[in-house]
């Protein structure tokens, strides 16, 4: 393995990006980064009443007529579950109703979100509606960014992860009078942890109020979970459910006689049939991912182009989270008379956004979910059949305006075989972050913890195993000091947190900070249509044999060296927004590790130190080249392939790699690779990889 991080191409290029790393005190660290784009990767927020005054807008929302009823329930019951579709005003209005009726007097009103961007955009909107400055009465707290003033802030938006970290310092959440758990239908890993922990806290703090808000109607499970009434007397219930659903219309359900061989093509045919046979009304197509959406849009555009002059025309629009705001806006605008709008969407349109005017829904019957393979310790994204609840939710999107129709691209018998609800992440993803957080909260016997959906015991054991190997837990399952404690406090996955926390020992904390920051952003490399070759030549300058993570490090280093210039990014087909965000995250992470007294050092180009440090965190994700030509994980022997987005794709296949992510599409792919020496696995994770296992490969 070479001892330089930069590739030959980089060193010999005219600009020569010889590695020079930043030092604290360099200008970048003093830069005011308040202009950083906070909306990247969000779903666009559509406000149909934006021309009205704020008061009028607030009164038009579906929660408004229920305002007093909601406040009454919160007074009377310890837990109130509010169900209402996206856009009804749950996230922006309920905290304001509480503020207007004086709840923040005894403590603040907290509101959690699964996504960071939702915290910032909701807090901004609510500060606006309340006519206060963001960060004072209304604030937010997300990882690496806290905009609240103790004693002043009354409404605080935060991520679920932040709330769990606050519980580490204040187990009974004494500073809060009401906690609102928002978007609970998403049932992320942290939603479930927070639900379980809130139940414990509610039992100890009878004055605390909990509001749960959800966009789907399956509230029964949560009602049962939070109703502490053990008698038959309803008067003694401690939980209540209120629905603020708008009026819905009946939806006719249509099935295929036989399953579709290719649901993307089948959805195209279905849309064309609707267009030719059905009266006016817009169409919403549900597919599982961006690639499918793009394919479907181009097939549909071909079909639309061949429509006859006397036929109504079609307006085909994609809808997914990685579109720009302007692109998303088009899907919300109504189409002119004589034009039928077809919106082709990912799961984002199921609950995250509501597209107006939809009368027909085409449902492919599948969704992409994160799924854990306990044998190989890998978490991957897999396309699986939807649940009945999800199919019903998708169908409901056709009945907002008038009675509608849904076309499910599978036979009716298949519907009967679907599971009732989508399993929450707690039962299907890697539990090591959850176990680490709960351990830090003093909950050592996970098997006895009251989870809303208990995770499989095997997954818990695998998580414990991984945390012991990472050095966060002792063999007897207690948190190590300081490593385990610091890992639990660090707002990153245990693997990345470990990498950063030991980076001082490897003498490369500066480089690891950059690597981890770059892993937090997406789509670093841009390949504009028609400029593929040019972009490839530019990107090649950064590529090195050590793999994608070191390539990302080179990009970041060069970006800093060039003064974080936007022009430089454009010229090199690099996503400036992503790099700017990475730089911001990097400086916040640096402050954190300095607090933990991790020495800030650079290995000055010694790539082995960086790769070894990556191994110290990512060793559970090791794979080797099998004689069959594909890769296999060391544990569990899961077959994997290099993802086409990796720079190692089609290059000479390295013998041993670590991956950051696994993706199941047509095959099982691994992404973000680092080439390693297998001896490091034994050196850094002897218990996880016994000699015998490695020798057998
Ligand atoms: O939480 P829920 O989906 O029920 O609704 P909400 O987020 O409270 O949004 C209520 C209204 O506020 C919507 O009509 C949005 O258009 C508007 N809103 C906004 O203009 N800007 C935001 N950042 C959030 C909401
Ligand atoms: Mg909401």
XYZ file of C-alpha atoms and ligand atoms in Angstrom:
723
model
C 0.000 0.000 0.000
C 1.369 3.412 -0.902
C 2.035 5.979 1.728
C 0.548 8.944 -0.053
C -3.095 9.787 0.010
C -3.232 11.670 -3.250
C -3.189 9.853 -6.564
C -0.458 10.398 -9.113
C -2.896 12.249 -11.299
C -3.558 14.718 -8.531
C 0.072 15.275 -7.772
C 1.045 15.862 -11.368
C -1.931 17.989 -12.281
C -1.200 21.651 -12.810
C -2.956 22.640 -9.620
C -1.036 20.104 -7.539
C -3.156 19.362 -4.472
C -0.355 18.286 -2.235
C -2.020 17.587 1.045
C -1.935 20.456 3.404
C -4.343 20.140 6.262
C -6.148 22.886 8.068
C -5.118 24.001 11.468
C -7.502 25.426 14.042
C -7.177 29.148 13.686
C -7.135 28.990 9.901
C -9.774 31.332 8.578
C -12.291 28.685 7.776
C -12.935 27.975 11.429
C -13.840 31.561 12.124
C -16.145 31.851 9.181
C -19.779 32.614 9.906
C -21.631 29.702 8.439
C -25.129 30.907 9.183
C -25.817 31.107 5.449
C -25.519 27.353 5.073
C -28.382 25.896 3.108
C -30.678 24.166 5.523
C -33.129 22.812 3.039
C -30.928 20.430 1.100
C -32.556 17.039 0.851
C -35.884 18.212 2.250
C -39.247 17.697 0.840
C -40.522 20.995 -0.385
C -43.257 22.558 1.769
C -46.303 23.540 -0.177
C -48.521 26.222 1.315
C -51.785 26.564 -0.609
C -52.810 29.685 1.339
C -49.544 31.639 1.259
C -51.208 34.827 -0.021
C -53.449 35.171 3.074
C -52.453 36.796 6.372
C -50.785 34.477 8.894
C -53.906 34.501 11.107
C -56.164 33.557 8.206
C -53.738 30.838 7.107
C -53.738 29.393 10.620
C -57.529 29.380 10.790
C -57.838 27.558 7.469
C -55.936 24.515 8.733
C -57.867 21.309 9.545
C -56.559 21.243 13.160
C -57.991 24.675 13.891
C -61.618 23.572 14.578
C -60.186 20.947 16.963
C -57.993 23.457 18.819
C -59.987 23.561 22.047
C -60.709 19.865 22.019
C -56.998 19.080 21.659
C -56.155 21.445 24.538
C -58.891 19.859 26.668
C -57.543 16.351 26.019
C -53.997 17.431 26.867
C -55.278 18.856 30.195
C -57.262 15.741 31.033
C -55.115 12.884 29.713
C -51.446 12.312 30.206
C -51.101 11.145 26.606
C -52.999 12.490 23.604
C -52.645 10.926 20.180
C -53.476 13.260 17.302
C -54.053 11.719 13.881
C -54.279 13.919 10.809
C -52.940 13.897 7.298
C -49.866 15.826 6.196
C -50.509 19.553 5.970
C -53.319 19.602 8.544
C -51.285 21.749 10.959
C -50.143 19.235 13.581
C -46.462 20.181 13.634
C -46.811 23.954 13.419
C -50.049 24.596 15.333
C -50.180 22.302 18.371
C -47.044 23.825 19.988
C -48.504 27.297 19.373
C -51.892 26.348 20.885
C -49.995 25.187 23.973
C -47.962 28.387 24.095
C -51.085 30.525 23.718
C -52.754 28.721 26.600
C -49.797 29.123 28.932
C -48.225 25.658 29.033
C -44.661 26.944 28.732
C -45.010 28.608 32.159
C -44.048 25.423 34.009
C -41.560 24.186 31.472
C -40.937 24.246 27.777
C -42.873 22.571 24.999
C -40.585 20.135 23.192
C -41.364 18.632 19.818
C -39.351 15.876 18.173
C -38.863 15.160 14.480
C -37.257 12.171 12.787
C -35.444 14.494 10.345
C -33.095 17.367 11.084
C -34.329 19.498 8.212
C -37.874 19.325 9.550
C -36.651 20.841 12.847
C -35.061 23.824 11.201
C -37.842 24.514 8.734
C -40.646 24.072 11.285
C -38.918 26.255 13.867
C -38.372 28.930 11.224
C -42.016 28.810 10.173
C -43.365 28.849 13.740
C -41.051 31.692 14.801
C -42.469 33.573 11.823
C -46.073 32.778 12.738
C -45.430 33.860 16.362
C -43.576 36.940 15.131
C -40.497 36.211 17.228
C -36.824 35.826 16.343
C -35.761 32.272 15.580
C -33.579 30.936 18.377
C -35.319 32.922 21.111
C -38.915 31.987 22.084
C -38.984 29.417 19.306
C -35.798 27.473 18.715
C -34.405 24.194 17.529
C -31.696 21.772 18.481
C -30.211 19.345 16.000
C -26.908 17.521 15.946
C -24.042 20.008 15.838
C -26.454 22.968 15.904
C -28.343 24.283 18.949
C -30.456 27.424 18.548
C -32.190 27.737 21.907
C -31.734 30.016 24.901
C -32.392 28.394 28.284
C -34.959 30.485 30.153
C -36.199 32.168 26.967
C -37.048 29.371 24.564
C -40.639 28.167 25.010
C -41.048 25.947 21.953
C -38.146 23.725 21.033
C -37.984 21.573 17.898
C -35.403 18.799 18.098
C -34.484 15.476 16.568
C -35.370 12.273 18.368
C -31.636 11.615 18.808
C -31.168 14.952 20.605
C -33.998 14.131 23.005
C -32.350 10.804 23.884
C -29.071 12.641 24.536
C -30.890 15.172 26.733
C -32.288 12.294 28.766
C -28.706 11.257 29.534
C -28.228 14.564 31.384
C -31.813 14.937 32.679
C -33.505 11.532 32.933
C -36.938 12.933 33.896
C -36.869 15.776 31.373
C -37.620 18.269 34.147
C -37.326 21.283 31.863
C -40.339 20.176 29.783
C -44.029 20.504 30.594
C -45.218 18.959 27.320
C -43.360 16.687 24.928
C -44.766 16.250 21.439
C -43.493 13.262 19.469
C -44.187 14.147 15.873
C -44.338 11.987 12.722
C -44.601 8.892 14.856
C -46.004 6.896 11.939
C -42.440 6.742 10.598
C -41.449 4.526 13.524
C -37.723 5.070 13.148
C -35.343 3.335 15.541
C -35.223 6.460 17.683
C -39.004 6.989 17.558
C -39.398 3.632 19.281
C -36.630 4.286 21.806
C -38.236 7.621 22.657
C -41.697 6.008 22.947
C -40.332 3.411 25.379
C -38.420 5.970 27.430
C -41.334 8.424 27.544
C -43.516 5.680 28.969
C -41.042 5.225 31.821
C -40.865 8.978 32.428
C -44.658 9.460 32.334
C -45.026 6.887 35.103
C -42.627 8.868 37.279
C -43.804 12.378 36.329
C -47.583 12.564 36.411
C -47.513 16.296 35.590
C -45.745 15.746 32.265
C -47.935 15.645 29.159
C -47.201 13.657 26.031
C -48.695 14.384 22.621
C -48.132 11.892 19.826
C -48.809 12.995 16.323
C -49.171 10.663 13.391
C -50.299 10.890 9.779
C -51.747 7.383 9.700
C -54.763 6.024 11.493
C -53.243 2.953 13.184
C -53.328 4.648 16.597
C -54.641 1.636 18.536
C -51.264 0.126 19.335
C -49.953 3.418 20.741
C -53.172 4.065 22.655
C -52.816 0.654 24.324
C -49.130 1.254 24.991
C -49.761 4.557 26.778
C -53.050 3.814 28.478
C -52.093 2.934 32.053
C -55.715 2.232 33.023
C -55.931 -1.370 34.188
C -59.663 -1.245 35.030
C -62.664 -1.473 32.721
C -63.694 2.024 33.705
C -62.986 4.263 30.659
C -63.091 7.285 32.980
C -59.702 6.202 34.293
C -58.004 6.124 30.879
C -54.714 7.989 30.749
C -54.595 8.215 26.965
C -56.955 9.555 24.304
C -57.040 9.635 20.510
C -58.329 12.492 18.370
C -58.548 12.527 14.598
C -58.389 15.771 12.657
C -58.757 14.038 9.318
C -60.382 16.118 6.611
C -63.307 14.734 4.633
C -62.400 11.717 2.528
C -64.269 10.214 -0.396
C -64.708 6.571 -1.376
C -61.944 5.008 -3.467
C -62.614 2.122 -5.890
C -59.943 -0.554 -5.708
C -58.744 -2.360 -8.849
C -56.350 -5.301 -8.938
C -54.443 -7.041 -11.723
C -55.527 -10.554 -12.638
C -51.917 -11.710 -12.572
C -48.809 -10.234 -10.955
C -46.795 -7.770 -13.064
C -43.399 -9.004 -14.280
C -42.041 -5.445 -14.354
C -43.988 -3.000 -12.230
C -42.351 0.089 -13.727
C -43.506 -0.857 -17.245
C -46.857 -1.992 -15.884
C -47.369 1.365 -14.176
C -46.697 3.113 -17.498
C -49.327 0.953 -19.233
C -51.796 1.581 -16.413
C -51.327 5.354 -16.581
C -51.916 5.266 -20.347
C -55.078 3.194 -19.880
C -56.375 5.648 -17.292
C -55.579 8.525 -19.604
C -57.444 6.957 -22.526
C -60.483 5.630 -20.658
C -61.083 7.662 -17.493
C -62.535 11.161 -17.054
C -60.287 14.114 -16.124
C -58.311 13.922 -12.873
C -54.624 13.756 -11.982
C -52.678 10.549 -11.424
C -50.168 9.664 -8.692
C -47.847 6.696 -9.261
C -46.032 5.070 -6.326
C -42.655 3.435 -7.027
C -39.861 2.482 -4.640
C -36.872 4.651 -5.568
C -35.460 7.554 -7.550
C -34.087 5.369 -10.339
C -37.482 3.742 -10.913
C -39.162 7.150 -10.842
C -36.750 8.488 -13.461
C -37.235 5.449 -15.709
C -41.000 5.633 -15.421
C -40.958 9.370 -16.205
C -38.932 8.827 -19.381
C -41.149 5.937 -20.584
C -44.237 8.038 -19.913
C -42.782 11.011 -21.760
C -42.241 8.777 -24.804
C -45.863 7.633 -24.610
C -47.076 11.207 -24.098
C -45.197 12.330 -27.208
C -47.070 9.824 -29.343
C -50.554 10.993 -28.254
C -52.752 12.270 -31.066
C -53.454 16.009 -31.488
C -57.140 15.647 -30.591
C -56.367 13.809 -27.324
C -55.816 15.522 -23.975
C -52.105 15.881 -23.278
C -50.085 14.565 -20.362
C -47.819 16.480 -17.999
C -45.372 14.026 -16.423
C -43.546 15.085 -13.248
C -41.220 13.258 -10.861
C -41.484 13.680 -7.088
C -38.759 12.641 -4.659
C -36.635 14.088 -1.875
C -33.541 14.829 -3.943
C -35.277 17.232 -6.339
C -34.748 20.960 -5.890
C -37.554 23.022 -4.360
C -38.508 24.430 -7.739
C -38.717 20.985 -9.275
C -40.894 19.793 -6.384
C -43.112 22.866 -6.647
C -44.188 21.854 -10.156
C -45.811 18.686 -8.828
C -48.029 20.793 -6.538
C -49.246 23.214 -9.193
C -52.535 22.452 -10.879
C -52.493 21.547 -14.536
C -54.372 23.587 -17.189
C -57.691 22.323 -18.610
C -57.096 19.604 -21.200
C -53.864 18.486 -19.535
C -53.705 15.533 -17.165
C -50.943 15.731 -14.573
C -49.136 12.503 -13.713
C -46.873 12.646 -10.668
C -44.452 9.733 -10.373
C -43.304 9.532 -6.758
C -41.312 7.555 -4.246
C -42.762 6.766 -0.845
C -42.425 10.481 -0.038
C -46.001 10.993 -1.347
C -47.428 8.381 1.043
C -47.274 10.570 4.159
C -44.531 13.216 3.842
C -46.255 15.396 1.252
C -49.832 15.755 0.013
C -50.185 16.500 -3.687
C -53.483 18.237 -4.448
C -55.874 17.198 -7.229
C -55.143 13.453 -7.269
C -58.055 11.242 -8.369
C -56.200 8.124 -9.574
C -53.458 6.264 -7.756
C -51.242 3.584 -9.300
C -49.568 1.530 -6.559
C -46.694 -0.778 -7.526
C -47.194 -2.668 -4.254
C -43.583 -2.409 -3.070
C -41.509 -0.170 -0.827
C -37.806 0.172 -0.066
C -36.957 -0.543 3.560
C -33.821 -0.890 5.636
C -33.377 -4.523 6.648
C -30.833 -6.157 8.947
C -29.069 -9.411 8.195
C -28.144 -10.750 11.598
C -25.626 -13.331 10.297
C -23.513 -10.897 8.329
C -24.197 -7.924 10.669
C -25.219 -5.826 7.672
C -28.051 -3.383 7.274
C -29.247 -2.933 3.725
C -31.989 -1.267 1.729
C -34.332 -3.900 0.313
C -37.404 -3.682 -1.917
C -40.244 -5.572 -0.210
C -44.051 -5.811 -0.601
C -45.878 -3.006 1.195
C -48.113 -3.646 4.202
C -51.906 -3.449 4.091
C -51.744 -0.203 6.088
C -49.368 1.312 3.588
C -51.494 0.164 0.618
C -54.548 1.726 2.291
C -52.662 4.957 2.947
C -51.545 5.146 -0.705
C -55.105 4.426 -1.901
C -56.452 7.197 0.364
C -54.438 9.723 -1.622
C -56.986 9.274 -4.463
C -59.948 10.320 -2.331
C -58.970 13.809 -1.186
C -60.879 15.781 -3.867
C -63.725 13.476 -4.919
C -64.281 9.756 -5.215
C -61.253 8.188 -6.861
C -59.705 4.952 -8.057
C -56.626 3.006 -7.066
C -54.916 0.479 -9.346
C -52.866 -2.003 -7.377
C -50.365 -3.727 -9.645
C -50.869 -7.175 -8.098
C -53.729 -9.714 -7.764
C -56.280 -9.391 -4.974
C -55.122 -12.650 -3.308
C -51.705 -11.022 -2.829
C -53.259 -8.198 -0.828
C -54.667 -10.707 1.655
C -51.160 -12.079 2.185
C -49.615 -8.697 3.057
C -48.617 -7.953 6.645
C -51.011 -5.641 8.504
C -48.530 -2.828 9.164
C -44.993 -1.991 8.041
C -42.646 -3.352 10.713
C -40.975 -0.503 12.639
C -37.207 -0.097 12.277
C -36.792 -1.483 15.774
C -37.548 -4.990 14.544
C -35.661 -4.813 11.258
C -32.478 -2.730 11.586
C -29.084 -2.917 13.277
C -29.697 -2.221 16.962
C -26.217 -1.192 18.038
C -27.020 2.568 18.135
C -30.179 1.842 20.131
C -28.433 -0.479 22.579
C -25.604 1.993 23.105
C -28.026 4.861 23.856
C -30.101 2.762 26.234
C -26.974 1.508 28.024
C -25.882 5.098 28.525
C -29.285 5.758 30.098
C -28.678 2.967 32.579
C -31.012 0.469 30.914
C -28.850 -2.605 30.944
C -31.385 -5.347 30.489
C -32.712 -4.642 27.052
C -34.760 -7.832 26.973
C -36.936 -6.465 29.770
C -37.281 -2.941 28.412
C -40.862 -2.043 27.458
C -40.553 -1.376 23.719
C -43.725 -0.602 21.717
C -42.557 -3.369 19.330
C -39.971 -5.616 20.992
C -36.926 -6.299 18.784
C -35.825 -9.885 18.029
C -33.523 -11.224 20.770
C -30.993 -12.334 18.137
C -30.674 -8.761 16.909
C -30.029 -7.577 20.448
C -27.309 -10.171 20.940
C -25.684 -9.215 17.633
C -25.707 -5.546 18.674
C -24.102 -6.367 22.030
C -21.504 -8.454 20.245
C -20.633 -5.595 17.897
C -20.460 -3.036 20.720
C -18.110 -5.258 22.723
C -15.899 -5.638 19.651
C -15.934 -1.856 19.117
C -14.776 -1.420 22.707
C -17.925 0.436 23.808
C -19.000 -2.333 26.183
C -17.036 -4.612 28.476
C -17.337 -8.396 28.169
C -19.907 -8.299 30.959
C -21.970 -5.753 29.068
C -21.285 -2.503 30.897
C -20.382 0.752 29.222
C -16.617 1.372 29.010
C -15.148 4.646 30.256
C -14.413 6.902 28.560
C -14.754 5.289 25.091
C -18.225 3.745 25.439
C -19.617 6.799 27.202
C -18.201 9.144 24.598
C -19.491 6.972 21.757
C -22.980 7.102 23.272
C -22.832 10.871 23.545
C -21.452 11.355 20.057
C -24.224 12.026 17.537
C -22.972 9.500 14.980
C -23.347 5.756 14.421
C -21.198 3.725 16.840
C -18.816 2.762 14.025
C -18.147 6.341 12.898
C -18.014 7.619 16.477
C -15.369 5.004 17.291
C -13.339 5.988 14.222
C -13.279 9.614 15.328
C -12.625 8.931 18.980
C -9.575 6.757 18.276
C -8.278 8.908 15.426
C -5.905 10.723 17.806
C -4.226 7.399 18.640
C -3.659 6.783 14.953
C -2.311 10.310 14.511
C -4.832 11.211 11.820
C -7.774 12.980 13.462
C -7.707 15.763 10.867
C -8.118 13.280 8.030
C -10.758 11.195 9.811
C -12.783 14.332 10.587
C -12.867 15.038 6.848
C -13.737 11.440 5.933
C -16.605 11.286 8.441
C -17.902 14.712 7.392
C -17.913 13.630 3.747
C -19.856 10.482 4.627
C -22.617 12.690 6.043
C -23.391 14.286 2.685
C -24.677 12.774 -0.510
C -24.065 13.113 -4.237
C -20.586 14.615 -4.015
C -19.766 13.875 -7.640
C -21.961 15.462 -10.299
C -22.281 14.035 -13.805
C -24.396 16.396 -15.924
C -26.216 14.906 -18.889
C -24.036 14.962 -22.001
C -20.878 15.797 -20.038
C -20.161 12.307 -18.734
C -16.640 12.019 -20.145
C -15.549 15.473 -19.023
C -16.864 14.857 -15.510
C -15.181 11.453 -15.355
C -11.804 12.936 -16.270
C -12.175 15.554 -13.529
C -13.294 13.032 -10.938
C -10.440 10.684 -11.792
C -7.962 13.258 -10.429
C -9.128 12.496 -6.932
C -9.284 8.731 -7.201
C -6.783 6.514 -5.454
C -6.331 2.771 -5.127
C -7.287 2.932 -1.458
C -10.945 3.372 -2.372
C -13.889 5.735 -2.045
C -13.327 7.097 1.456
C -9.795 8.204 0.668
C -11.056 9.599 -2.642
C -13.612 11.659 -0.688
C -10.813 12.809 1.602
C -8.874 13.993 -1.447
C -11.888 15.913 -2.744
C -12.386 17.631 0.585
C -8.707 18.447 1.003
C -8.519 19.925 -2.478
C -11.705 21.931 -1.834
C -10.224 23.484 1.286
C -6.912 24.084 -0.452
C -8.768 25.979 -3.179
C -10.368 28.268 -0.599
C -13.714 26.432 -0.584
C -14.432 27.991 -3.915
C -17.743 27.399 -5.639
C -16.134 27.990 -9.009
C -13.598 25.284 -8.334
C -16.464 22.881 -7.517
C -18.330 23.752 -10.692
C -15.179 23.325 -12.781
C -14.481 19.928 -11.253
C -18.088 18.658 -11.327
C -18.234 18.556 -7.538
C -21.415 19.366 -5.614
C -20.637 22.652 -3.869
C -23.641 22.480 -1.559
C -22.562 19.056 -0.296
C -18.980 20.188 0.267
C -20.070 23.335 2.087
C -22.238 21.242 4.362
C -19.402 18.756 4.964
C -17.103 21.627 5.929
C -19.692 22.892 8.385
C -20.208 19.466 9.948
C -16.473 18.941 10.126
C -15.892 22.055 12.170
C -18.702 21.139 14.572
C -17.351 17.602 14.998
C -13.889 18.958 15.594
C -15.179 21.055 18.497
C -16.775 17.944 19.986
C -13.679 15.783 19.779
C -11.575 18.592 21.207
C -13.974 18.605 24.160
C -13.248 14.920 24.578
C -9.542 15.802 24.580
C -8.803 13.906 21.383
C -5.535 15.289 19.983
C -5.970 17.009 16.631
C -3.213 15.593 14.458
C -2.471 15.014 10.815
C -0.682 11.994 9.384
C 0.712 14.290 6.676
C -0.187 12.054 3.764
C 0.411 8.670 5.424
C -2.547 6.815 4.051
C -2.043 3.590 6.011
C -2.780 5.373 9.276
C -6.058 6.681 7.849
C -7.104 3.289 6.451
C -6.201 1.581 9.711
C -8.216 4.066 11.707
C -11.176 3.489 9.366
C -10.739 -0.239 10.055
C -10.837 0.398 13.805
C -14.435 1.596 13.388
C -15.745 -0.158 10.310
C -14.251 -3.624 10.831
C -17.687 -5.276 11.207
C -18.235 -4.452 7.508
C -15.346 -6.450 6.056
C -15.629 -8.414 2.819
C -13.130 -10.421 0.768
C -12.922 -11.351 -2.891
C -14.238 -14.876 -3.307
C -12.924 -17.135 -6.088
C -16.362 -16.882 -7.700
C -15.516 -13.266 -8.559
C -17.960 -11.696 -6.108
C -17.313 -10.567 -2.544
C -18.404 -12.243 0.671
C -18.716 -10.842 4.160
C -16.284 -12.480 6.580
C -19.077 -13.170 9.043
C -22.174 -14.748 7.572
C -20.687 -15.196 4.071
C -23.217 -12.860 2.470
C -22.524 -12.355 -1.255
C -21.892 -8.741 -2.251
C -20.896 -6.782 -5.324
C -19.167 -3.443 -5.769
C -21.759 -0.739 -6.474
C -21.399 1.004 -9.853
C -21.073 4.343 -8.027
C -17.847 3.158 -6.375
C -14.584 4.197 -7.938
C -13.425 0.590 -7.536
C -16.194 -0.621 -9.856
C -14.629 -2.170 -12.949
C -11.143 -1.496 -11.560
C -8.922 -4.388 -10.535
C -10.823 -5.973 -7.693
C -9.002 -5.576 -4.370
C -8.750 -8.661 -2.149
C -10.101 -7.114 1.052
C -12.456 -4.186 1.527
C -14.565 -2.450 4.147
C -17.899 -0.994 3.093
C -19.957 1.773 4.618
C -23.345 0.783 3.195
C -25.179 -2.093 1.537
C -27.886 -1.621 -1.067
C -30.194 -4.339 -2.401
C -31.440 -3.575 -5.889
C -30.947 -5.977 -8.780
C -28.066 -7.382 -6.675
C -26.640 -6.822 -3.232
C -24.223 -3.936 -3.606
C -21.710 -2.413 -1.186
C -20.918 1.293 -1.341
C -18.200 3.641 -0.062
C -15.304 1.207 0.047
C -11.879 1.224 1.657
C -9.161 -1.231 0.652
C -7.540 -2.847 3.696
C -4.915 -5.315 4.816
C -6.718 -8.280 6.497
C -4.027 -8.406 9.187
C -5.559 -5.171 10.548
C -8.803 -6.981 11.280
C -7.028 -9.370 13.598
C -5.000 -6.613 15.128
C -7.918 -4.252 15.737
C -10.821 -6.638 16.300
C -9.344 -9.918 17.520
C -12.544 -11.120 19.180
C -14.745 -10.330 16.237
C -12.446 -12.052 13.737
C -10.711 -15.082 15.087
C -7.606 -16.188 13.222
C -9.251 -19.365 12.002
C -12.080 -17.482 10.310
C -9.724 -15.252 8.406
C -7.316 -18.027 7.368
C -10.138 -19.994 5.840
C -10.944 -17.262 3.323
O -47.734 18.598 10.615
P -48.737 18.679 9.525
O -48.270 17.944 8.311
O -50.093 18.263 9.945
O -48.878 20.206 9.072
P -47.877 21.416 9.334
O -46.468 21.013 9.041
O -48.166 22.015 10.650
O -48.275 22.438 8.202
C -49.435 23.254 8.252
C -49.360 24.316 7.191
O -48.257 25.171 7.417
C -49.226 23.745 5.806
O -50.279 24.243 5.028
C -47.939 24.272 5.283
O -48.119 24.787 4.019
C -47.555 25.395 6.221
N -46.104 25.317 6.481
C -45.274 26.240 5.895
O -45.724 27.117 5.168
N -43.912 26.161 6.133
C -43.405 25.191 6.921
N -42.094 25.126 7.140
C -44.259 24.235 7.492
C -45.611 24.339 7.255
Mg -46.008 17.411 10.514
